[in-house]
């Protein structure tokens, strides 16, 4: 088929040579477009093939490893083993009689192999030990197959399902008809058009770089919805221009360790790290928190003073400065005192505004900064070459170390502190000013004497929270409202959550949970954390042991099991009840933590959509987390997902606030013995936590 | 089976086929079809149970008498267990040891002689006048343990008494003259002081005064075996003997009372002992073997009784002189074996089984013997077995008059036991008890829910055959827990428990075993978990491979993050994922560990400045201190120096970047508004 197409297109091409009319161009555009499409399809097929082959190679390698392993095992002949072991008159025997006299009759005991029951069906899933947030799916990824009879019985089900996704099904060919494809992916089509036109230009034997207008006219006539001729021209220009190798998108800072490192501002250098770092997971671009707060607004809690007042060597800049300070003695101590403050101002989410911010900062710095301009050099600066990387690094470090030039020089590595100092003087215009003390007035700090009263009242507050709205638990989102205390407008307060250490408010904020001061195990309601259904925060609860013994399993605090992942060893086997079941390896006491119920975190709407399919399958791993989110262990999860439902369970589920995240802990309802199957009640876990049936929830809302 | 398998033995007879009799003229095919259905339903399980029955007879796995509902089959009582104490063990052994003797001590051996019979060839009528009695001397021979230097065992002969015994008394004679009787004191059987006595035997010496040598009769000494053998028919009397005049002849015979294992050989009863003419002391010749020869031909052992001189006497063990017998009397063979369904149980409670009886029981066919056994309580109880089949639409009834199980012919002796046995041992069927005026009706139907699956060690099924024997070292096996003792709360036995119940038996479903008595599987591959893999949880890693790959690709997707940043971020992410940090105050340490583990990689890849940026960023987040930055960087410099100057350039890094980029091509667009449809960090916070 492909060959036929191609031959036809060449025929058309050759035929086209003679005529020069717009119709001919149009035809050429069309054929070229078809050819490109064809090419793309071939390329795609090749890609798939090579992917398949690499996968296959992987499997073969793995099989080889396994086979090698088996070869090293010595397997004893089964017959000799059984012959010696089981000789009994009752055991049936097999006789082989050849019928020829020269072959003796052979008798061996008959070994009957027991029938092995097949294991229950398991759909593939990926193991997880922590929740994983996924976005809502806007297209139906596949049309679920549940056997012909169900589809026959309920033909409308699939229709309704597709309707839930506004008729969008992944990989739908109907969507990808040429016109539709062109409309949907505008840029790609334009590029293709560009290529197409370039091809035409080469076939036209025109030496000039830019294709003739005729081509654009033809293209625009062919695909009228792609815009006018002029627009296409613009697009073509845009697409053909950045052909330089190794070019990076303009918003990307070049690698500071690479050869192309440029001299950029501090914010720019750190932008990737700042924006991608999740302060809650300590990871870059974490799986759980889609929104990361930038660090600018974090306040330094404790002033770090790392000034080594001693010169780092004979060539230290301090000798220069000290010479200077004889003349103007008042400057140094003031600068030293301001050390250890972050540089920039709060709240600057996007790049464009940030760069502007830095610029304005710089300007402010020059206008307001009391220190740098007065520094003068006593001797001539040696001419030094500062590479882009070095300059960038300097700007980064100066924001952290201020005028500890020795330290900066040490970290840069390639420059002496004196050179740094000199550069500093030169760069003084862009050096961030050290923030002044009076700026820090976002939240009025609590006074020390207030602290005790707060401790007394917070238990009452917890109590209030508990019985006030047990049914409505909202997801926690760090609040960020600069210069405003956490009052009724604070999202944490309105969601009836405590402010956490991740909030941008002051650590003295009234809405903060102060943690516990327990010295016991934090497993009774005496512990305010336990009472508030929170796990002890290792950064807040410093006495109970939640912040100790990171490596060992025996922590004195029993209220930090989920975060530490101190789960019990679980074993999978066919259940005594239905399908698979999960069994505990070692005995546990009542109320002991067993495992966290992990899975994908999806929105309630997504859960409704997925739930429809799961209900049809009669198998659901959905578990309500809070009013905003649901845990779905269908695709990703851990072994506890195999725990079955029982009205008389031995486990219970509890949604706890663990360092700002709601997480589901499964605990022992009674003492459980070795090898027992685990059950929990799907219905009553944490205030109708599990929405086993999506429809049920809808009815309830209606 | 041919319709007979349900009639387990001859005792079952078809009483009424209710289903069939109701039809007036059943067509032949109909009956045939019905029979086919019946067979279809009951043939297979019945055959299985017949097989199991036979197997249980030959190699029993358990004894029925140990089952609680069969406790009446157990003769012994457990009453003593309540008062049992370990300390009593020694005492009991001591007492038992003494008892063996004390049994003898307590009871005296009483011998009452009926007469001495000697058949002569030529009957002489006048002999009666001459002599009607012989003189009998009874000696107790004690064979003692051989001392080291003795050639033969020391023998002590203790005379116990002399009696006149009637010679050839006429059995027809009705006169009941008091037979001469002799009492051997129990004290004689006590261990003598000087020697350990090995065995005791009685030596009878009959002196026949004025008797001639019996011509033609050469009686060799019967060997000891014959001597001690009790006669199978003790009441057999030989025909009247005649004795002959002659010079004094002496006949001797020896019988073992206690053998060298101190087992009592002589039980109460009547004995007839063949005597031999005395030429020598029989004791000295005990090692020789003898055959009875008559006229040069071999004489069968029992022939001697009709030929030779015999002494008849009655032996009794008495508590005190003239009291009733205390020695345990062996039961007749039939009653002793009647209890047992398996040979194991036929073991008699007496430790002194007569050798003949044992021989007899062994030679006897087990099956035929059981046929002889009859149920001793002859209740007139009729059990109707109603077989339901074809979805319980058809039925056939058979009746039995006894309480034997139709499948394993076990005599249950009680209706409750029968029902319990049926229910527990034949669970391929469902038995429902219905009271019946004549006895009981038992509805038998096929148990559709019967789970005949394997109940042994689950590892055995799945393990590769032969694997257990392939040893490259010690092979670990899974511990499997089985119930050894289970004492559920027992309800009082009541027939009502066999009535058809409406509610499902939930309690039966409960497993009482705790422990790992099942085969576990890997959650990722569904492969059986091998015993050696039991201990560590292979599927609990915080950073499974797919997640590690996911975080790497996710970072690679960013178009506005440069490759140096990506590398450091990936390294750090993997580090955090692996270690699972949860607290802010862990970060200082985490950074230092990071340098230690990934430092060489960072140095080799030339990522030091990016690493510094990472640290500064962490500091901006208030997670690490300045001191940590300094220390971490110092350590990194140290590592750099250790590695030396030949640090690879960026080449491998770009390689990884390329592969990642090609990877991205297949992943496809995920929104974000960037040029190539990849993600941007700026898009993250929109």
mmCIF file with all atom_site columns, N, CA, C and O in Angstrom, chain A residues 138-175:
data_model
loop_
_atom_site.group_PDB
_atom_site.id
_atom_site.type_symbol
_atom_site.label_atom_id
_atom_site.label_alt_id
_atom_site.label_comp_id
_atom_site.label_asym_id
_atom_site.label_entity_id
_atom_site.label_seq_id
_atom_site.pdbx_PDB_ins_code
_atom_site.Cartn_x
_atom_site.Cartn_y
_atom_site.Cartn_z
_atom_site.occupancy
_atom_site.B_iso_or_equiv
_atom_site.pdbx_formal_charge
_atom_site.auth_seq_id
_atom_site.auth_comp_id
_atom_site.auth_asym_id
_atom_site.auth_atom_id
_atom_site.pdbx_PDB_model_num
ATOM 1   N N  . UNK A 1 138 ? -8.254  13.431  31.448 1.00 0.00 ? 138 UNK A N  1
ATOM 2   C CA . UNK A 1 138 ? -9.280  14.076  30.627 1.00 0.00 ? 138 UNK A CA 1
ATOM 3   C C  . UNK A 1 138 ? -9.725  13.188  29.483 1.00 0.00 ? 138 UNK A C  1
ATOM 4   O O  . UNK A 1 138 ? -10.760 13.420  28.890 1.00 0.00 ? 138 UNK A O  1
ATOM 5   N N  . UNK A 1 139 ? -8.932  12.185  29.189 1.00 0.00 ? 139 UNK A N  1
ATOM 6   C CA . UNK A 1 139 ? -9.352  11.240  28.154 1.00 0.00 ? 139 UNK A CA 1
ATOM 7   C C  . UNK A 1 139 ? -9.432  9.856   28.777 1.00 0.00 ? 139 UNK A C  1
ATOM 8   O O  . UNK A 1 139 ? -8.696  9.539   29.707 1.00 0.00 ? 139 UNK A O  1
ATOM 9   N N  . UNK A 1 140 ? -10.332 9.083   28.244 1.00 0.00 ? 140 UNK A N  1
ATOM 10  C CA . UNK A 1 140 ? -10.459 7.712   28.698 1.00 0.00 ? 140 UNK A CA 1
ATOM 11  C C  . UNK A 1 140 ? -9.307  6.917   28.104 1.00 0.00 ? 140 UNK A C  1
ATOM 12  O O  . UNK A 1 140 ? -9.140  6.860   26.891 1.00 0.00 ? 140 UNK A O  1
ATOM 13  N N  . UNK A 1 141 ? -8.506  6.332   28.961 1.00 0.00 ? 141 UNK A N  1
ATOM 14  C CA . UNK A 1 141 ? -7.285  5.694   28.459 1.00 0.00 ? 141 UNK A CA 1
ATOM 15  C C  . UNK A 1 141 ? -7.557  4.415   27.708 1.00 0.00 ? 141 UNK A C  1
ATOM 16  O O  . UNK A 1 141 ? -6.888  4.082   26.754 1.00 0.00 ? 141 UNK A O  1
ATOM 17  N N  . UNK A 1 142 ? -8.509  3.673   28.171 1.00 0.00 ? 142 UNK A N  1
ATOM 18  C CA . UNK A 1 142 ? -8.885  2.468   27.425 1.00 0.00 ? 142 UNK A CA 1
ATOM 19  C C  . UNK A 1 142 ? -10.331 2.148   27.752 1.00 0.00 ? 142 UNK A C  1
ATOM 20  O O  . UNK A 1 142 ? -10.830 2.503   28.813 1.00 0.00 ? 142 UNK A O  1
ATOM 21  N N  . UNK A 1 143 ? -10.956 1.496   26.835 1.00 0.00 ? 143 UNK A N  1
ATOM 22  C CA . UNK A 1 143 ? -12.317 1.050   27.098 1.00 0.00 ? 143 UNK A CA 1
ATOM 23  C C  . UNK A 1 143 ? -12.223 -0.255  27.853 1.00 0.00 ? 143 UNK A C  1
ATOM 24  O O  . UNK A 1 143 ? -11.646 -1.226  27.367 1.00 0.00 ? 143 UNK A O  1
ATOM 25  N N  . UNK A 1 144 ? -12.694 -0.262  29.073 1.00 0.00 ? 144 UNK A N  1
ATOM 26  C CA . UNK A 1 144 ? -12.491 -1.462  29.888 1.00 0.00 ? 144 UNK A CA 1
ATOM 27  C C  . UNK A 1 144 ? -13.227 -2.663  29.322 1.00 0.00 ? 144 UNK A C  1
ATOM 28  O O  . UNK A 1 144 ? -14.366 -2.550  28.867 1.00 0.00 ? 144 UNK A O  1
ATOM 29  N N  . UNK A 1 145 ? -12.552 -3.765  29.347 1.00 0.00 ? 145 UNK A N  1
ATOM 30  C CA . UNK A 1 145 ? -13.166 -5.012  28.899 1.00 0.00 ? 145 UNK A CA 1
ATOM 31  C C  . UNK A 1 145 ? -13.506 -5.839  30.123 1.00 0.00 ? 145 UNK A C  1
ATOM 32  O O  . UNK A 1 145 ? -12.662 -6.086  30.975 1.00 0.00 ? 145 UNK A O  1
ATOM 33  N N  . UNK A 1 146 ? -14.744 -6.238  30.214 1.00 0.00 ? 146 UNK A N  1
ATOM 34  C CA . UNK A 1 146 ? -15.122 -7.053  31.377 1.00 0.00 ? 146 UNK A CA 1
ATOM 35  C C  . UNK A 1 146 ? -15.878 -8.291  30.933 1.00 0.00 ? 146 UNK A C  1
ATOM 36  O O  . UNK A 1 146 ? -16.775 -8.754  31.601 1.00 0.00 ? 146 UNK A O  1
ATOM 37  N N  . UNK A 1 147 ? -15.534 -8.785  29.821 1.00 0.00 ? 147 UNK A N  1
ATOM 38  C CA . UNK A 1 147 ? -16.238 -9.973  29.342 1.00 0.00 ? 147 UNK A CA 1
ATOM 39  C C  . UNK A 1 147 ? -17.411 -9.564  28.480 1.00 0.00 ? 147 UNK A C  1
ATOM 40  O O  . UNK A 1 147 ? -18.012 -8.499  28.670 1.00 0.00 ? 147 UNK A O  1
ATOM 41  N N  . UNK A 1 148 ? -17.710 -10.422 27.539 1.00 0.00 ? 148 UNK A N  1
ATOM 42  C CA . UNK A 1 148 ? -18.736 -10.072 26.569 1.00 0.00 ? 148 UNK A CA 1
ATOM 43  C C  . UNK A 1 148 ? -20.111 -9.961  27.193 1.00 0.00 ? 148 UNK A C  1
ATOM 44  O O  . UNK A 1 148 ? -20.909 -9.118  26.814 1.00 0.00 ? 148 UNK A O  1
ATOM 45  N N  . UNK A 1 149 ? -20.348 -10.792 28.166 1.00 0.00 ? 149 UNK A N  1
ATOM 46  C CA . UNK A 1 149 ? -21.729 -10.849 28.659 1.00 0.00 ? 149 UNK A CA 1
ATOM 47  C C  . UNK A 1 149 ? -22.131 -9.527  29.318 1.00 0.00 ? 149 UNK A C  1
ATOM 48  O O  . UNK A 1 149 ? -23.234 -9.053  29.136 1.00 0.00 ? 149 UNK A O  1
ATOM 49  N N  . UNK A 1 150 ? -21.165 -8.913  30.014 1.00 0.00 ? 150 UNK A N  1
ATOM 50  C CA . UNK A 1 150 ? -21.503 -7.662  30.681 1.00 0.00 ? 150 UNK A CA 1
ATOM 51  C C  . UNK A 1 150 ? -21.789 -6.579  29.641 1.00 0.00 ? 150 UNK A C  1
ATOM 52  O O  . UNK A 1 150 ? -22.734 -5.800  29.770 1.00 0.00 ? 150 UNK A O  1
ATOM 53  N N  . UNK A 1 151 ? -20.970 -6.588  28.609 1.00 0.00 ? 151 UNK A N  1
ATOM 54  C CA . UNK A 1 151 ? -21.197 -5.583  27.577 1.00 0.00 ? 151 UNK A CA 1
ATOM 55  C C  . UNK A 1 151 ? -22.542 -5.818  26.895 1.00 0.00 ? 151 UNK A C  1
ATOM 56  O O  . UNK A 1 151 ? -23.259 -4.876  26.550 1.00 0.00 ? 151 UNK A O  1
ATOM 57  N N  . UNK A 1 152 ? -22.858 -7.084  26.715 1.00 0.00 ? 152 UNK A N  1
ATOM 58  C CA . UNK A 1 152 ? -24.146 -7.382  26.091 1.00 0.00 ? 152 UNK A CA 1
ATOM 59  C C  . UNK A 1 152 ? -25.299 -6.948  26.973 1.00 0.00 ? 152 UNK A C  1
ATOM 60  O O  . UNK A 1 152 ? -26.278 -6.379  26.515 1.00 0.00 ? 152 UNK A O  1
ATOM 61  N N  . UNK A 1 153 ? -25.125 -7.228  28.249 1.00 0.00 ? 153 UNK A N  1
ATOM 62  C CA . UNK A 1 153 ? -26.207 -6.902  29.168 1.00 0.00 ? 153 UNK A CA 1
ATOM 63  C C  . UNK A 1 153 ? -26.432 -5.396  29.259 1.00 0.00 ? 153 UNK A C  1
ATOM 64  O O  . UNK A 1 153 ? -27.555 -4.925  29.265 1.00 0.00 ? 153 UNK A O  1
ATOM 65  N N  . UNK A 1 154 ? -25.333 -4.714  29.361 1.00 0.00 ? 154 UNK A N  1
ATOM 66  C CA . UNK A 1 154 ? -25.444 -3.288  29.658 1.00 0.00 ? 154 UNK A CA 1
ATOM 67  C C  . UNK A 1 154 ? -24.668 -2.500  28.607 1.00 0.00 ? 154 UNK A C  1
ATOM 68  O O  . UNK A 1 154 ? -23.555 -2.061  28.841 1.00 0.00 ? 154 UNK A O  1
ATOM 69  N N  . UNK A 1 155 ? -25.251 -2.376  27.484 1.00 0.00 ? 155 UNK A N  1
ATOM 70  C CA . UNK A 1 155 ? -24.567 -1.717  26.389 1.00 0.00 ? 155 UNK A CA 1
ATOM 71  C C  . UNK A 1 155 ? -24.358 -0.239  26.606 1.00 0.00 ? 155 UNK A C  1
ATOM 72  O O  . UNK A 1 155 ? -23.446 0.367   26.046 1.00 0.00 ? 155 UNK A O  1
ATOM 73  N N  . UNK A 1 156 ? -25.173 0.328   27.446 1.00 0.00 ? 156 UNK A N  1
ATOM 74  C CA . UNK A 1 156 ? -25.085 1.769   27.631 1.00 0.00 ? 156 UNK A CA 1
ATOM 75  C C  . UNK A 1 156 ? -23.939 2.164   28.538 1.00 0.00 ? 156 UNK A C  1
ATOM 76  O O  . UNK A 1 156 ? -23.566 3.325   28.598 1.00 0.00 ? 156 UNK A O  1
ATOM 77  N N  . UNK A 1 157 ? -23.395 1.188   29.242 1.00 0.00 ? 157 UNK A N  1
ATOM 78  C CA . UNK A 1 157 ? -22.370 1.517   30.229 1.00 0.00 ? 157 UNK A CA 1
ATOM 79  C C  . UNK A 1 157 ? -21.164 2.205   29.600 1.00 0.00 ? 157 UNK A C  1
ATOM 80  O O  . UNK A 1 157 ? -20.704 3.248   30.069 1.00 0.00 ? 157 UNK A O  1
ATOM 81  N N  . UNK A 1 158 ? -20.671 1.613   28.519 1.00 0.00 ? 158 UNK A N  1
ATOM 82  C CA . UNK A 1 158 ? -19.488 2.176   27.879 1.00 0.00 ? 158 UNK A CA 1
ATOM 83  C C  . UNK A 1 158 ? -19.807 3.572   27.341 1.00 0.00 ? 158 UNK A C  1
ATOM 84  O O  . UNK A 1 158 ? -18.994 4.500   27.482 1.00 0.00 ? 158 UNK A O  1
ATOM 85  N N  . UNK A 1 159 ? -20.996 3.698   26.776 1.00 0.00 ? 159 UNK A N  1
ATOM 86  C CA . UNK A 1 159 ? -21.383 5.011   26.255 1.00 0.00 ? 159 UNK A CA 1
ATOM 87  C C  . UNK A 1 159 ? -21.343 6.065   27.349 1.00 0.00 ? 159 UNK A C  1
ATOM 88  O O  . UNK A 1 159 ? -20.786 7.146   27.189 1.00 0.00 ? 159 UNK A O  1
ATOM 89  N N  . UNK A 1 160 ? -21.920 5.694   28.481 1.00 0.00 ? 160 UNK A N  1
ATOM 90  C CA . UNK A 1 160 ? -21.950 6.641   29.595 1.00 0.00 ? 160 UNK A CA 1
ATOM 91  C C  . UNK A 1 160 ? -20.548 6.961   30.066 1.00 0.00 ? 160 UNK A C  1
ATOM 92  O O  . UNK A 1 160 ? -20.228 8.092   30.423 1.00 0.00 ? 160 UNK A O  1
ATOM 93  N N  . UNK A 1 161 ? -19.735 5.922   30.064 1.00 0.00 ? 161 UNK A N  1
ATOM 94  C CA . UNK A 1 161 ? -18.361 6.099   30.510 1.00 0.00 ? 161 UNK A CA 1
ATOM 95  C C  . UNK A 1 161 ? -17.642 7.089   29.607 1.00 0.00 ? 161 UNK A C  1
ATOM 96  O O  . UNK A 1 161 ? -16.962 8.007   30.077 1.00 0.00 ? 161 UNK A O  1
ATOM 97  N N  . UNK A 1 162 ? -17.822 6.910   28.321 1.00 0.00 ? 162 UNK A N  1
ATOM 98  C CA . UNK A 1 162 ? -17.150 7.813   27.382 1.00 0.00 ? 162 UNK A CA 1
ATOM 99  C C  . UNK A 1 162 ? -17.701 9.217   27.537 1.00 0.00 ? 162 UNK A C  1
ATOM 100 O O  . UNK A 1 162 ? -16.975 10.210  27.448 1.00 0.00 ? 162 UNK A O  1
ATOM 101 N N  . UNK A 1 163 ? -18.961 9.297   27.840 1.00 0.00 ? 163 UNK A N  1
ATOM 102 C CA . UNK A 1 163 ? -19.572 10.616  28.028 1.00 0.00 ? 163 UNK A CA 1
ATOM 103 C C  . UNK A 1 163 ? -18.927 11.347  29.207 1.00 0.00 ? 163 UNK A C  1
ATOM 104 O O  . UNK A 1 163 ? -18.779 12.556  29.210 1.00 0.00 ? 163 UNK A O  1
ATOM 105 N N  . UNK A 1 164 ? -18.524 10.558  30.226 1.00 0.00 ? 164 UNK A N  1
ATOM 106 C CA . UNK A 1 164 ? -17.855 11.158  31.382 1.00 0.00 ? 164 UNK A CA 1
ATOM 107 C C  . UNK A 1 164 ? -16.575 11.878  30.971 1.00 0.00 ? 164 UNK A C  1
ATOM 108 O O  . UNK A 1 164 ? -16.129 12.791  31.652 1.00 0.00 ? 164 UNK A O  1
ATOM 109 N N  . UNK A 1 165 ? -15.985 11.424  29.914 1.00 0.00 ? 165 UNK A N  1
ATOM 110 C CA . UNK A 1 165 ? -14.734 12.026  29.446 1.00 0.00 ? 165 UNK A CA 1
ATOM 111 C C  . UNK A 1 165 ? -14.982 12.931  28.238 1.00 0.00 ? 165 UNK A C  1
ATOM 112 O O  . UNK A 1 165 ? -14.081 13.154  27.449 1.00 0.00 ? 165 UNK A O  1
ATOM 113 N N  . UNK A 1 166 ? -16.184 13.390  28.095 1.00 0.00 ? 166 UNK A N  1
ATOM 114 C CA . UNK A 1 166 ? -16.568 14.249  26.974 1.00 0.00 ? 166 UNK A CA 1
ATOM 115 C C  . UNK A 1 166 ? -16.236 13.585  25.641 1.00 0.00 ? 166 UNK A C  1
ATOM 116 O O  . UNK A 1 166 ? -15.809 14.244  24.703 1.00 0.00 ? 166 UNK A O  1
ATOM 117 N N  . UNK A 1 167 ? -16.401 12.310  25.608 1.00 0.00 ? 167 UNK A N  1
ATOM 118 C CA . UNK A 1 167 ? -16.207 11.592  24.349 1.00 0.00 ? 167 UNK A CA 1
ATOM 119 C C  . UNK A 1 167 ? -14.769 11.398  23.949 1.00 0.00 ? 167 UNK A C  1
ATOM 120 O O  . UNK A 1 167 ? -14.489 10.965  22.837 1.00 0.00 ? 167 UNK A O  1
ATOM 121 N N  . UNK A 1 168 ? -13.850 11.730  24.842 1.00 0.00 ? 168 UNK A N  1
ATOM 122 C CA . UNK A 1 168 ? -12.437 11.613  24.456 1.00 0.00 ? 168 UNK A CA 1
ATOM 123 C C  . UNK A 1 168 ? -11.886 10.261  24.884 1.00 0.00 ? 168 UNK A C  1
ATOM 124 O O  . UNK A 1 168 ? -11.928 9.898   26.055 1.00 0.00 ? 168 UNK A O  1
ATOM 125 N N  . UNK A 1 169 ? -11.386 9.559   23.911 1.00 0.00 ? 169 UNK A N  1
ATOM 126 C CA . UNK A 1 169 ? -10.770 8.271   24.197 1.00 0.00 ? 169 UNK A CA 1
ATOM 127 C C  . UNK A 1 169 ? -9.347  8.318   23.675 1.00 0.00 ? 169 UNK A C  1
ATOM 128 O O  . UNK A 1 169 ? -9.090  8.804   22.583 1.00 0.00 ? 169 UNK A O  1
ATOM 129 N N  . UNK A 1 170 ? -8.429  7.838   24.475 1.00 0.00 ? 170 UNK A N  1
ATOM 130 C CA . UNK A 1 170 ? -7.019  7.899   24.122 1.00 0.00 ? 170 UNK A CA 1
ATOM 131 C C  . UNK A 1 170 ? -6.760  7.116   22.835 1.00 0.00 ? 170 UNK A C  1
ATOM 132 O O  . UNK A 1 170 ? -7.264  6.010   22.658 1.00 0.00 ? 170 UNK A O  1
ATOM 133 N N  . UNK A 1 171 ? -5.960  7.726   21.964 1.00 0.00 ? 171 UNK A N  1
ATOM 134 C CA . UNK A 1 171 ? -5.554  7.043   20.741 1.00 0.00 ? 171 UNK A CA 1
ATOM 135 C C  . UNK A 1 171 ? -6.679  6.866   19.748 1.00 0.00 ? 171 UNK A C  1
ATOM 136 O O  . UNK A 1 171 ? -6.610  5.986   18.899 1.00 0.00 ? 171 UNK A O  1
ATOM 137 N N  . UNK A 1 172 ? -7.693  7.692   19.867 1.00 0.00 ? 172 UNK A N  1
ATOM 138 C CA . UNK A 1 172 ? -8.817  7.568   18.955 1.00 0.00 ? 172 UNK A CA 1
ATOM 139 C C  . UNK A 1 172 ? -8.392  8.007   17.568 1.00 0.00 ? 172 UNK A C  1
ATOM 140 O O  . UNK A 1 172 ? -7.947  9.127   17.347 1.00 0.00 ? 172 UNK A O  1
ATOM 141 N N  . UNK A 1 173 ? -8.531  7.110   16.622 1.00 0.00 ? 173 UNK A N  1
ATOM 142 C CA . UNK A 1 173 ? -8.089  7.407   15.250 1.00 0.00 ? 173 UNK A CA 1
ATOM 143 C C  . UNK A 1 173 ? -8.960  8.476   14.618 1.00 0.00 ? 173 UNK A C  1
ATOM 144 O O  . UNK A 1 173 ? -8.498  9.281   13.827 1.00 0.00 ? 173 UNK A O  1
ATOM 145 N N  . UNK A 1 174 ? -10.208 8.475   14.966 1.00 0.00 ? 174 UNK A N  1
ATOM 146 C CA . UNK A 1 174 ? -11.124 9.462   14.398 1.00 0.00 ? 174 UNK A CA 1
ATOM 147 C C  . UNK A 1 174 ? -10.665 10.878  14.672 1.00 0.00 ? 174 UNK A C  1
ATOM 148 O O  . UNK A 1 174 ? -10.799 11.772  13.849 1.00 0.00 ? 174 UNK A O  1
ATOM 149 N N  . UNK A 1 175 ? -10.051 11.064  15.827 1.00 0.00 ? 175 UNK A N  1
ATOM 150 C CA . UNK A 1 175 ? -9.544  12.373  16.191 1.00 0.00 ? 175 UNK A CA 1
ATOM 151 C C  . UNK A 1 175 ? -8.394  12.797  15.294 1.00 0.00 ? 175 UNK A C  1
ATOM 152 O O  . UNK A 1 175 ? -8.091  13.958  15.156 1.00 0.00 ? 175 UNK A O  1
#
